[in-house]
Amino acid sequence: MMDVRFEGMKDKLKNVKKVIVVCSSKGGVGKSTLSYIISCILSEDMVVGVCDFDFTGPSLHILFRTDMSFTESDGINPPEIYKNLFFLSVTFFSKDKPLAIRGSSISDVILELLAITNWDGVETIVIDTPPTITDTILEILKYFHDAEFFVVSSNSILSYSTVLKFISIIVERTGRLPILVMNDISGVGFGNKSNSTFYQELLNYSKRTIFFPYLNNIEEYYGKIEDIRKIESVRKFKRELNFYEKI
Amino acid sequence: MHEFSLARATKDTIVNKYNGLHKFIIYIGQIQQIDIELFKEALFEEIRELNIDVVFEEIPAKMKCNVCQYVFIYDKNSLNSEEQEDIHFLPETIYIYLRCPNCKSNDFTIVEGRGIFVKPL
Ligand SMILES: Nc1ncnc2c1ncn2[C@@H]1O[C@H](COP(=O)(O)OP(=O)(O)OP(=O)(O)O)[C@@H](O)[C@H]1O
Ligand SMILES: [Mg+2]
Ligand SMILES: [Zn+2]
């Protein structure tokens, strides 16, 4: 007996060239913020679909300040919330109500969304994920073997040590090193921790490390896509990403 | 309507996963309230030239409570049409709207009646 959604998903995703997964072992390290920023800067140059796969704690609709929802035609069409930027969230269906789901239901939500969503014209999909190795990450590892994993760490020793283990799971499942984003969420920089062995090990355990600085008044930039693109440190981040040539 | 997408996915499953087989049973879970007539019509159109026989069986949506183990059947009429519409697209929104009739928990498992499955006969 075979679930038809597997073939459905294949068909819906067949023209998507690249999937970027923003993830971490740690909560509150800036996964959603970076998903927001990465999709804002990528959509300057290509058509991007951004997915909120944190079903129990969705945030992207707040970061984008959008209440747009899908339209329907042979599946669902994610709304274009800004030029070349399409958005998918479980909040289209759950509205503002809490969704308490576990285990296989999480797998079902992912499969269902991927099997019914039309990504026509979308070249790159950016996925925001919940913290830790949960069903969401395991499902993504199953379906998006070739994805580019952006593992986010904040500047704390606790974060370094768990992120190391998280990366080793990703390396084992994908056979590739992820990109490490060191996010300065507390604004103290990384200098004071740079002697920690975890820190050194972490930098060696990624194919590239990108530092993202503390942004003042970050909440003022929610929903201001043009403004966020103009921030100098965001432009620098974009130059450092420089993976476009691989698309 | 995503019945067309589902019909295409069903055809792709038949063709790609069960290449060479000709008789299938299609199980349609009731939780999503697929428009069966529309789905059948779309599927027949998809497989028109393929020499494939299909029969359909609807599976009632059966839940089991994780707290008190009570087993119950989802009755769509217990929810309003907007709630049913959310469940049509994303069955897991049922955890928002439905409660175990015995203990009122929403920590239950959908045991049967979710999604569309293909089985060769
Ligand atoms: N570079 C930054 N500069 C300033 N504040 C930041 C930065 N990155 C993240 N933050 C702040 O840190 C908090 C956590 O960020 P965010 O919600 O993006 O993390 P998360 O990893 O997605 O969390 P969760 O694990 O709950 O999903 C937010 O208040 C956000 O505004
Ligand atoms: Mg988040
Ligand atoms: Zn119960």
Short mmCIF file of C-alpha atoms and ligand atoms in Angstrom, two decimals:
data_model
loop_
_atom_site.label_atom_id
_atom_site.label_comp_id
_atom_site.label_asym_id
_atom_site.label_seq_id
_atom_site.Cartn_x
_atom_site.Cartn_y
_atom_site.Cartn_z
CA MET A 1 0.00 0.00 0.00
CA MET A 2 1.42 3.32 -1.07
CA ASP A 3 0.64 6.88 0.03
CA VAL A 4 0.09 8.93 -3.14
CA ARG A 5 1.57 12.07 -1.61
CA PHE A 6 5.15 10.92 -2.22
CA GLU A 7 4.64 11.07 -5.97
CA GLY A 8 2.58 14.23 -5.57
CA MET A 9 5.44 15.93 -3.77
CA LYS A 10 7.94 14.91 -6.43
CA ASP A 11 5.79 16.45 -9.12
CA LYS A 12 5.23 19.70 -7.23
CA LEU A 13 8.93 20.16 -6.49
CA LYS A 14 10.33 19.09 -9.83
CA ASN A 15 11.34 22.57 -10.99
CA VAL A 16 12.78 23.79 -7.71
CA LYS A 17 16.54 24.04 -8.08
CA LYS A 18 17.70 24.58 -4.56
CA VAL A 19 16.46 24.10 -1.01
CA ILE A 20 17.98 25.97 1.91
CA VAL A 21 17.21 24.70 5.39
CA VAL A 22 17.77 27.05 8.30
CA CYS A 23 18.16 24.97 11.42
CA SER A 24 19.82 24.53 14.79
CA SER A 25 19.98 22.33 17.84
CA LYS A 26 19.19 25.41 19.88
CA GLY A 27 16.06 27.47 20.24
CA GLY A 28 16.09 31.25 20.02
CA VAL A 29 19.36 31.54 18.14
CA GLY A 30 17.86 33.41 15.18
CA LYS A 31 16.69 30.72 12.76
CA SER A 32 13.50 32.55 11.89
CA THR A 33 15.22 35.93 11.74
CA LEU A 34 17.85 34.53 9.38
CA SER A 35 15.22 32.72 7.29
CA TYR A 36 13.54 36.08 6.90
CA ILE A 37 16.76 37.88 5.99
CA ILE A 38 18.03 35.16 3.66
CA SER A 39 14.78 35.05 1.72
CA CYS A 40 14.70 38.86 1.48
CA ILE A 41 18.17 39.02 -0.01
CA LEU A 42 17.87 36.01 -2.29
CA SER A 43 14.61 37.29 -3.77
CA GLU A 44 16.49 40.33 -5.09
CA ASP A 45 17.99 37.99 -7.68
CA MET A 46 15.70 35.00 -8.02
CA VAL A 47 12.23 33.70 -7.29
CA VAL A 48 12.11 32.42 -3.73
CA GLY A 49 9.59 30.37 -1.80
CA VAL A 50 9.87 30.66 1.96
CA CYS A 51 8.26 28.02 4.18
CA ASP A 52 7.57 28.15 7.87
CA PHE A 53 7.97 24.57 9.04
CA ASP A 54 7.81 25.45 12.71
CA PHE A 55 4.23 24.26 13.00
CA THR A 56 3.86 24.68 16.72
CA GLY A 57 5.63 28.05 16.88
CA PRO A 58 5.28 29.73 13.47
CA SER A 59 6.98 33.13 13.27
CA LEU A 60 7.57 34.06 9.66
CA HIS A 61 4.14 35.64 9.15
CA ILE A 62 5.11 38.05 11.93
CA LEU A 63 8.58 38.72 10.54
CA PHE A 64 7.08 39.44 7.13
CA ARG A 65 4.11 41.21 8.72
CA THR A 66 1.79 39.45 6.35
CA ASP A 67 -1.68 38.08 6.69
CA MET A 68 -1.89 36.97 3.08
CA SER A 69 -3.07 33.44 2.50
CA PHE A 70 -3.06 30.93 -0.32
CA THR A 71 -5.25 30.82 -3.38
CA GLU A 72 -6.59 27.60 -4.75
CA SER A 73 -6.16 26.04 -8.16
CA ASP A 74 -5.23 22.41 -8.59
CA GLY A 75 -3.50 22.50 -5.24
CA ILE A 76 -2.65 25.62 -3.29
CA ASN A 77 -0.68 28.60 -4.55
CA PRO A 78 1.44 30.38 -1.96
CA PRO A 79 0.81 34.14 -2.00
CA GLU A 80 3.46 36.44 -3.47
CA ILE A 81 3.99 38.60 -0.41
CA TYR A 82 6.64 40.72 -2.10
CA LYS A 83 8.07 40.77 -5.58
CA ASN A 84 9.52 37.29 -6.33
CA LEU A 85 8.86 36.13 -2.78
CA PHE A 86 6.25 33.42 -2.17
CA PHE A 87 5.22 32.34 1.28
CA LEU A 88 3.89 29.13 2.82
CA SER A 89 2.83 28.75 6.42
CA VAL A 90 0.70 26.40 8.44
CA THR A 91 -1.01 29.54 9.77
CA PHE A 92 -2.97 29.64 6.49
CA PHE A 93 -4.91 26.74 7.96
CA SER A 94 -4.42 26.98 11.70
CA LYS A 95 -4.97 30.78 11.71
CA ASP A 96 -3.92 32.14 15.09
CA LYS A 97 -4.84 29.00 16.97
CA PRO A 98 -2.26 26.75 18.59
CA LEU A 99 -1.52 23.49 16.82
CA ALA A 100 -0.34 20.77 19.21
CA ILE A 101 0.96 17.94 17.09
CA ARG A 102 3.53 15.25 17.61
CA GLY A 103 5.45 12.49 15.87
CA SER A 104 3.85 11.12 12.76
CA SER A 105 1.45 14.06 12.55
CA ILE A 106 4.39 16.37 11.99
CA SER A 107 5.58 14.11 9.18
CA ASP A 108 2.06 14.18 7.76
CA VAL A 109 1.88 17.97 7.77
CA ILE A 110 5.18 18.24 5.91
CA LEU A 111 4.20 15.65 3.34
CA GLU A 112 0.75 17.13 2.88
CA LEU A 113 2.03 20.69 2.40
CA LEU A 114 4.68 19.57 -0.07
CA ALA A 115 2.21 17.42 -1.98
CA ILE A 116 -0.39 20.15 -2.50
CA THR A 117 1.67 23.33 -2.87
CA ASN A 118 2.40 24.67 -6.34
CA TRP A 119 5.85 26.21 -6.66
CA ASP A 120 5.56 27.22 -10.30
CA GLY A 121 8.45 29.52 -11.17
CA VAL A 122 10.08 29.23 -7.75
CA GLU A 123 13.81 28.49 -8.03
CA THR A 124 14.88 28.37 -4.41
CA ILE A 125 12.97 27.30 -1.33
CA VAL A 126 14.04 28.52 2.11
CA ILE A 127 12.74 26.49 5.06
CA ASP A 128 12.58 27.77 8.64
CA THR A 129 12.56 24.92 11.15
CA PRO A 130 11.90 24.36 14.86
CA PRO A 131 14.84 23.80 17.20
CA THR A 132 16.56 20.46 17.85
CA ILE A 133 16.58 17.24 15.90
CA THR A 134 12.86 16.60 15.78
CA ASP A 135 10.62 14.93 13.27
CA THR A 136 10.72 18.06 11.15
CA ILE A 137 14.47 17.91 10.62
CA LEU A 138 14.44 14.15 10.16
CA GLU A 139 11.74 14.45 7.48
CA ILE A 140 13.64 17.23 5.74
CA LEU A 141 16.78 15.12 5.79
CA LYS A 142 14.77 12.32 4.21
CA TYR A 143 13.28 14.39 1.39
CA PHE A 144 15.91 17.05 0.77
CA HIS A 145 19.09 15.16 0.71
CA ASP A 146 20.69 17.75 -1.56
CA ALA A 147 19.58 20.74 0.46
CA GLU A 148 22.00 23.37 1.71
CA PHE A 149 21.83 23.29 5.51
CA PHE A 150 22.46 26.57 7.32
CA VAL A 151 23.13 25.68 10.93
CA VAL A 152 22.73 28.65 13.26
CA SER A 153 24.61 29.08 16.52
CA SER A 154 24.52 31.91 18.99
CA ASN A 155 27.56 32.99 20.99
CA SER A 156 27.28 30.68 23.95
CA ILE A 157 29.27 27.63 24.93
CA LEU A 158 26.03 25.70 25.42
CA SER A 159 25.07 26.48 21.86
CA TYR A 160 28.48 25.45 20.48
CA SER A 161 28.42 22.06 22.14
CA THR A 162 24.91 21.08 21.03
CA VAL A 163 25.40 22.49 17.53
CA LEU A 164 28.44 20.24 17.15
CA LYS A 165 26.28 17.16 17.73
CA PHE A 166 23.57 18.55 15.47
CA ILE A 167 26.05 19.04 12.65
CA SER A 168 27.38 15.52 13.01
CA ILE A 169 23.87 14.16 12.37
CA ILE A 170 23.53 16.33 9.28
CA VAL A 171 26.94 15.25 8.02
CA GLU A 172 26.08 11.61 8.54
CA ARG A 173 22.74 11.86 6.72
CA THR A 174 23.83 14.08 3.84
CA GLY A 175 27.49 13.24 3.51
CA ARG A 176 28.25 16.97 3.40
CA LEU A 177 29.29 19.72 5.74
CA PRO A 178 26.71 22.45 6.35
CA ILE A 179 27.19 26.21 6.36
CA LEU A 180 27.57 27.55 9.88
CA VAL A 181 26.03 30.91 10.71
CA MET A 182 27.39 32.42 13.90
CA ASN A 183 24.66 34.81 14.94
CA ASP A 184 25.57 37.46 17.48
CA ILE A 185 22.11 37.63 19.09
CA SER A 186 23.39 39.13 22.31
CA GLY A 187 25.62 41.75 20.74
CA VAL A 188 28.74 40.76 22.65
CA GLY A 189 30.58 39.32 19.66
CA PHE A 190 32.41 36.02 19.53
CA GLY A 191 35.85 37.12 20.70
CA ASN A 192 35.47 36.24 24.37
CA LYS A 193 34.54 32.64 23.61
CA SER A 194 36.98 32.01 20.82
CA ASN A 195 39.37 30.09 23.06
CA SER A 196 36.77 27.48 23.89
CA THR A 197 37.58 24.14 22.33
CA PHE A 198 33.95 23.73 21.26
CA TYR A 199 34.21 26.97 19.33
CA GLN A 200 37.35 25.93 17.50
CA GLU A 201 35.94 22.51 16.74
CA LEU A 202 32.74 24.05 15.44
CA LEU A 203 34.51 26.32 12.96
CA ASN A 204 36.37 23.31 11.59
CA TYR A 205 33.15 21.35 11.26
CA SER A 206 31.44 23.42 8.56
CA LYS A 207 32.21 24.06 4.96
CA ARG A 208 32.03 27.78 5.60
CA THR A 209 31.38 29.98 8.61
CA ILE A 210 29.53 33.24 8.23
CA PHE A 211 29.27 35.70 11.08
CA PHE A 212 26.05 37.65 11.39
CA PRO A 213 26.21 40.73 13.59
CA TYR A 214 23.82 41.99 16.20
CA LEU A 215 21.18 44.22 14.61
CA ASN A 216 19.84 47.10 16.62
CA ASN A 217 16.07 47.64 16.64
CA ILE A 218 15.60 44.54 14.56
CA GLU A 219 11.85 44.50 15.11
CA GLU A 220 11.55 47.77 13.22
CA TYR A 221 12.65 45.89 10.13
CA TYR A 222 9.87 43.32 10.23
CA GLY A 223 7.91 43.51 7.00
CA LYS A 224 10.29 46.13 5.59
CA ILE A 225 11.94 44.10 2.92
CA GLU A 226 13.52 46.99 1.04
CA ASP A 227 14.93 48.43 4.26
CA ILE A 228 16.40 45.16 5.45
CA ARG A 229 18.11 44.68 2.11
CA LYS A 230 19.84 48.04 2.52
CA ILE A 231 21.43 47.37 5.91
CA GLU A 232 25.20 47.32 5.38
CA SER A 233 25.77 44.18 7.47
CA VAL A 234 23.00 42.41 5.57
CA ARG A 235 24.67 43.36 2.28
CA LYS A 236 27.93 42.02 3.61
CA PHE A 237 26.17 38.79 4.65
CA LYS A 238 24.80 38.50 1.14
CA ARG A 239 28.25 38.87 -0.39
CA GLU A 240 29.56 36.19 1.95
CA LEU A 241 26.78 33.79 1.08
CA ASN A 242 27.79 33.99 -2.57
CA PHE A 243 26.47 30.59 -3.45
CA TYR A 244 24.51 31.84 -6.42
CA GLU A 245 27.01 30.54 -8.92
CA LYS A 246 26.11 27.03 -7.83
CA ILE A 247 22.44 27.39 -8.71
CA MET B 1 -9.82 22.07 -5.48
CA HIS B 2 -6.81 19.86 -5.04
CA GLU B 3 -8.66 16.74 -6.18
CA PHE B 4 -6.88 17.10 -9.53
CA SER B 5 -3.47 17.14 -7.84
CA LEU B 6 -4.46 14.07 -5.85
CA ALA B 7 -5.66 12.29 -8.97
CA ARG B 8 -2.37 13.02 -10.73
CA ALA B 9 -0.39 11.83 -7.71
CA THR B 10 -2.47 8.65 -7.71
CA LYS B 11 -1.75 8.05 -11.37
CA ASP B 12 1.97 8.75 -10.84
CA THR B 13 2.00 6.24 -7.97
CA ILE B 14 0.35 3.59 -10.14
CA VAL B 15 2.69 4.21 -13.06
CA ASN B 16 5.95 4.81 -11.23
CA LYS B 17 5.63 2.50 -8.24
CA TYR B 18 3.59 -0.38 -9.61
CA ASN B 19 4.76 -0.49 -13.18
CA GLY B 20 3.25 -3.50 -15.02
CA LEU B 21 0.33 -4.02 -12.65
CA HIS B 22 -3.20 -3.31 -13.83
CA LYS B 23 -5.70 -3.68 -11.00
CA PHE B 24 -5.75 -1.43 -7.98
CA ILE B 25 -7.82 -0.50 -5.00
CA ILE B 26 -7.72 3.16 -4.05
CA TYR B 27 -8.40 3.85 -0.38
CA ILE B 28 -9.78 7.31 0.25
CA GLY B 29 -9.72 8.53 3.83
CA GLN B 30 -12.81 10.43 4.87
CA ILE B 31 -11.11 12.91 7.13
CA GLN B 32 -10.32 15.25 4.24
CA GLN B 33 -13.71 15.01 2.59
CA ILE B 34 -12.30 14.76 -0.85
CA ASP B 35 -14.95 15.35 -3.51
CA ILE B 36 -14.99 11.69 -4.52
CA GLU B 37 -16.90 12.16 -7.76
CA LEU B 38 -14.52 14.87 -8.88
CA PHE B 39 -11.50 12.81 -7.83
CA LYS B 40 -12.76 9.71 -9.66
CA GLU B 41 -13.50 11.70 -12.78
CA ALA B 42 -10.04 13.29 -12.70
CA LEU B 43 -8.37 9.93 -12.09
CA PHE B 44 -10.27 8.20 -14.90
CA GLU B 45 -9.14 10.99 -17.20
CA GLU B 46 -5.51 10.52 -16.08
CA ILE B 47 -5.50 6.75 -16.64
CA ARG B 48 -7.76 6.69 -19.71
CA GLU B 49 -5.14 5.29 -22.06
CA LEU B 50 -3.34 3.07 -19.59
CA ASN B 51 -5.40 -0.13 -19.43
CA ILE B 52 -5.79 0.10 -15.68
CA ASP B 53 -8.71 -0.96 -13.52
CA VAL B 54 -9.42 0.77 -10.25
CA VAL B 55 -11.94 0.29 -7.49
CA PHE B 56 -12.45 2.70 -4.62
CA GLU B 57 -13.04 2.27 -0.94
CA GLU B 58 -13.78 5.04 1.52
CA ILE B 59 -12.21 4.68 4.93
CA PRO B 60 -13.92 6.35 7.91
CA ALA B 61 -11.70 8.62 10.02
CA LYS B 62 -10.93 6.69 13.17
CA MET B 63 -9.15 8.30 16.13
CA LYS B 64 -7.59 6.87 19.24
CA CYS B 65 -7.10 9.05 22.30
CA ASN B 66 -3.53 9.01 23.64
CA VAL B 67 -4.73 9.95 27.11
CA CYS B 68 -7.68 7.62 27.78
CA GLN B 69 -7.31 5.20 24.82
CA TYR B 70 -10.90 5.81 23.72
CA VAL B 71 -11.50 5.05 20.03
CA PHE B 72 -13.89 7.27 18.12
CA ILE B 73 -14.99 8.14 14.60
CA TYR B 74 -14.76 11.72 13.36
CA ASP B 75 -18.18 13.04 12.50
CA LYS B 76 -17.74 16.04 10.22
CA ASN B 77 -21.06 17.47 11.34
CA SER B 78 -19.58 18.11 14.76
CA LEU B 79 -17.54 20.94 13.21
CA ASN B 80 -18.55 24.06 11.30
CA SER B 81 -17.86 24.50 7.60
CA GLU B 82 -14.80 26.73 8.04
CA GLU B 83 -13.21 24.17 10.33
CA GLN B 84 -14.05 21.42 7.87
CA GLU B 85 -12.44 23.49 5.12
CA ASP B 86 -9.16 23.78 7.07
CA ILE B 87 -9.20 20.02 7.62
CA HIS B 88 -9.85 19.48 3.92
CA PHE B 89 -6.52 21.14 3.11
CA LEU B 90 -4.56 20.14 6.16
CA PRO B 91 -6.09 17.25 8.13
CA GLU B 92 -3.85 17.91 11.14
CA THR B 93 -5.82 21.07 11.90
CA ILE B 94 -8.29 18.56 13.32
CA TYR B 95 -6.15 18.73 16.48
CA ILE B 96 -7.29 22.31 16.85
CA TYR B 97 -10.98 21.63 16.53
CA LEU B 98 -11.72 18.09 17.67
CA ARG B 99 -11.61 16.71 21.21
CA CYS B 100 -11.83 13.18 22.53
CA PRO B 101 -15.52 12.69 23.36
CA ASN B 102 -14.56 10.77 26.47
CA CYS B 103 -11.89 12.90 28.19
CA LYS B 104 -11.88 16.12 26.09
CA SER B 105 -8.19 15.86 25.21
CA ASN B 106 -6.89 16.81 21.77
CA ASP B 107 -3.96 14.44 22.18
CA PHE B 108 -5.25 11.68 19.96
CA THR B 109 -3.92 9.82 16.95
CA ILE B 110 -5.55 9.51 13.56
CA VAL B 111 -5.49 5.72 13.21
CA GLU B 112 -7.31 5.39 9.91
CA GLY B 113 -8.97 7.47 7.27
CA ARG B 114 -6.25 9.96 6.47
CA GLY B 115 -5.05 10.45 2.91
CA ILE B 116 -5.16 8.39 -0.27
CA PHE B 117 -3.45 5.04 -0.66
CA VAL B 118 -2.96 2.78 -3.63
CA LYS B 119 -2.83 -1.00 -3.31
CA PRO B 120 -2.45 -3.47 -6.17
CA LEU B 121 -5.11 -6.17 -6.34
N1 LIG C 1 21.36 39.24 14.65
C1 LIG C 1 20.45 39.58 15.58
N2 LIG C 1 20.49 40.79 16.15
C2 LIG C 1 19.60 41.13 17.08
N3 LIG C 1 18.60 40.34 17.53
C3 LIG C 1 18.51 39.12 16.99
C4 LIG C 1 19.42 38.67 15.99
N4 LIG C 1 19.07 37.41 15.63
C5 LIG C 1 17.99 37.11 16.38
N5 LIG C 1 17.64 38.11 17.20
C6 LIG C 1 16.56 38.13 18.18
O1 LIG C 1 16.63 36.93 18.94
C7 LIG C 1 15.34 36.42 19.23
C8 LIG C 1 15.22 34.99 18.69
O2 LIG C 1 15.24 35.03 17.27
P1 LIG C 1 14.42 34.02 16.39
O3 LIG C 1 13.00 33.95 16.82
O4 LIG C 1 14.71 34.34 14.99
O5 LIG C 1 15.13 32.67 16.82
P2 LIG C 1 14.73 31.18 16.46
O6 LIG C 1 15.98 30.40 16.44
O7 LIG C 1 13.90 31.17 15.26
O8 LIG C 1 13.83 30.79 17.71
P3 LIG C 1 12.93 29.44 17.87
O9 LIG C 1 13.91 28.37 18.25
O10 LIG C 1 11.98 29.77 18.97
O11 LIG C 1 12.28 29.19 16.57
C9 LIG C 1 14.35 37.37 18.57
O12 LIG C 1 13.87 38.25 19.53
C10 LIG C 1 15.18 38.08 17.53
O13 LIG C 1 14.71 39.38 17.28
MG MG C 2 11.96 30.29 14.93
ZN ZN C 3 -9.60 10.65 25.75
#
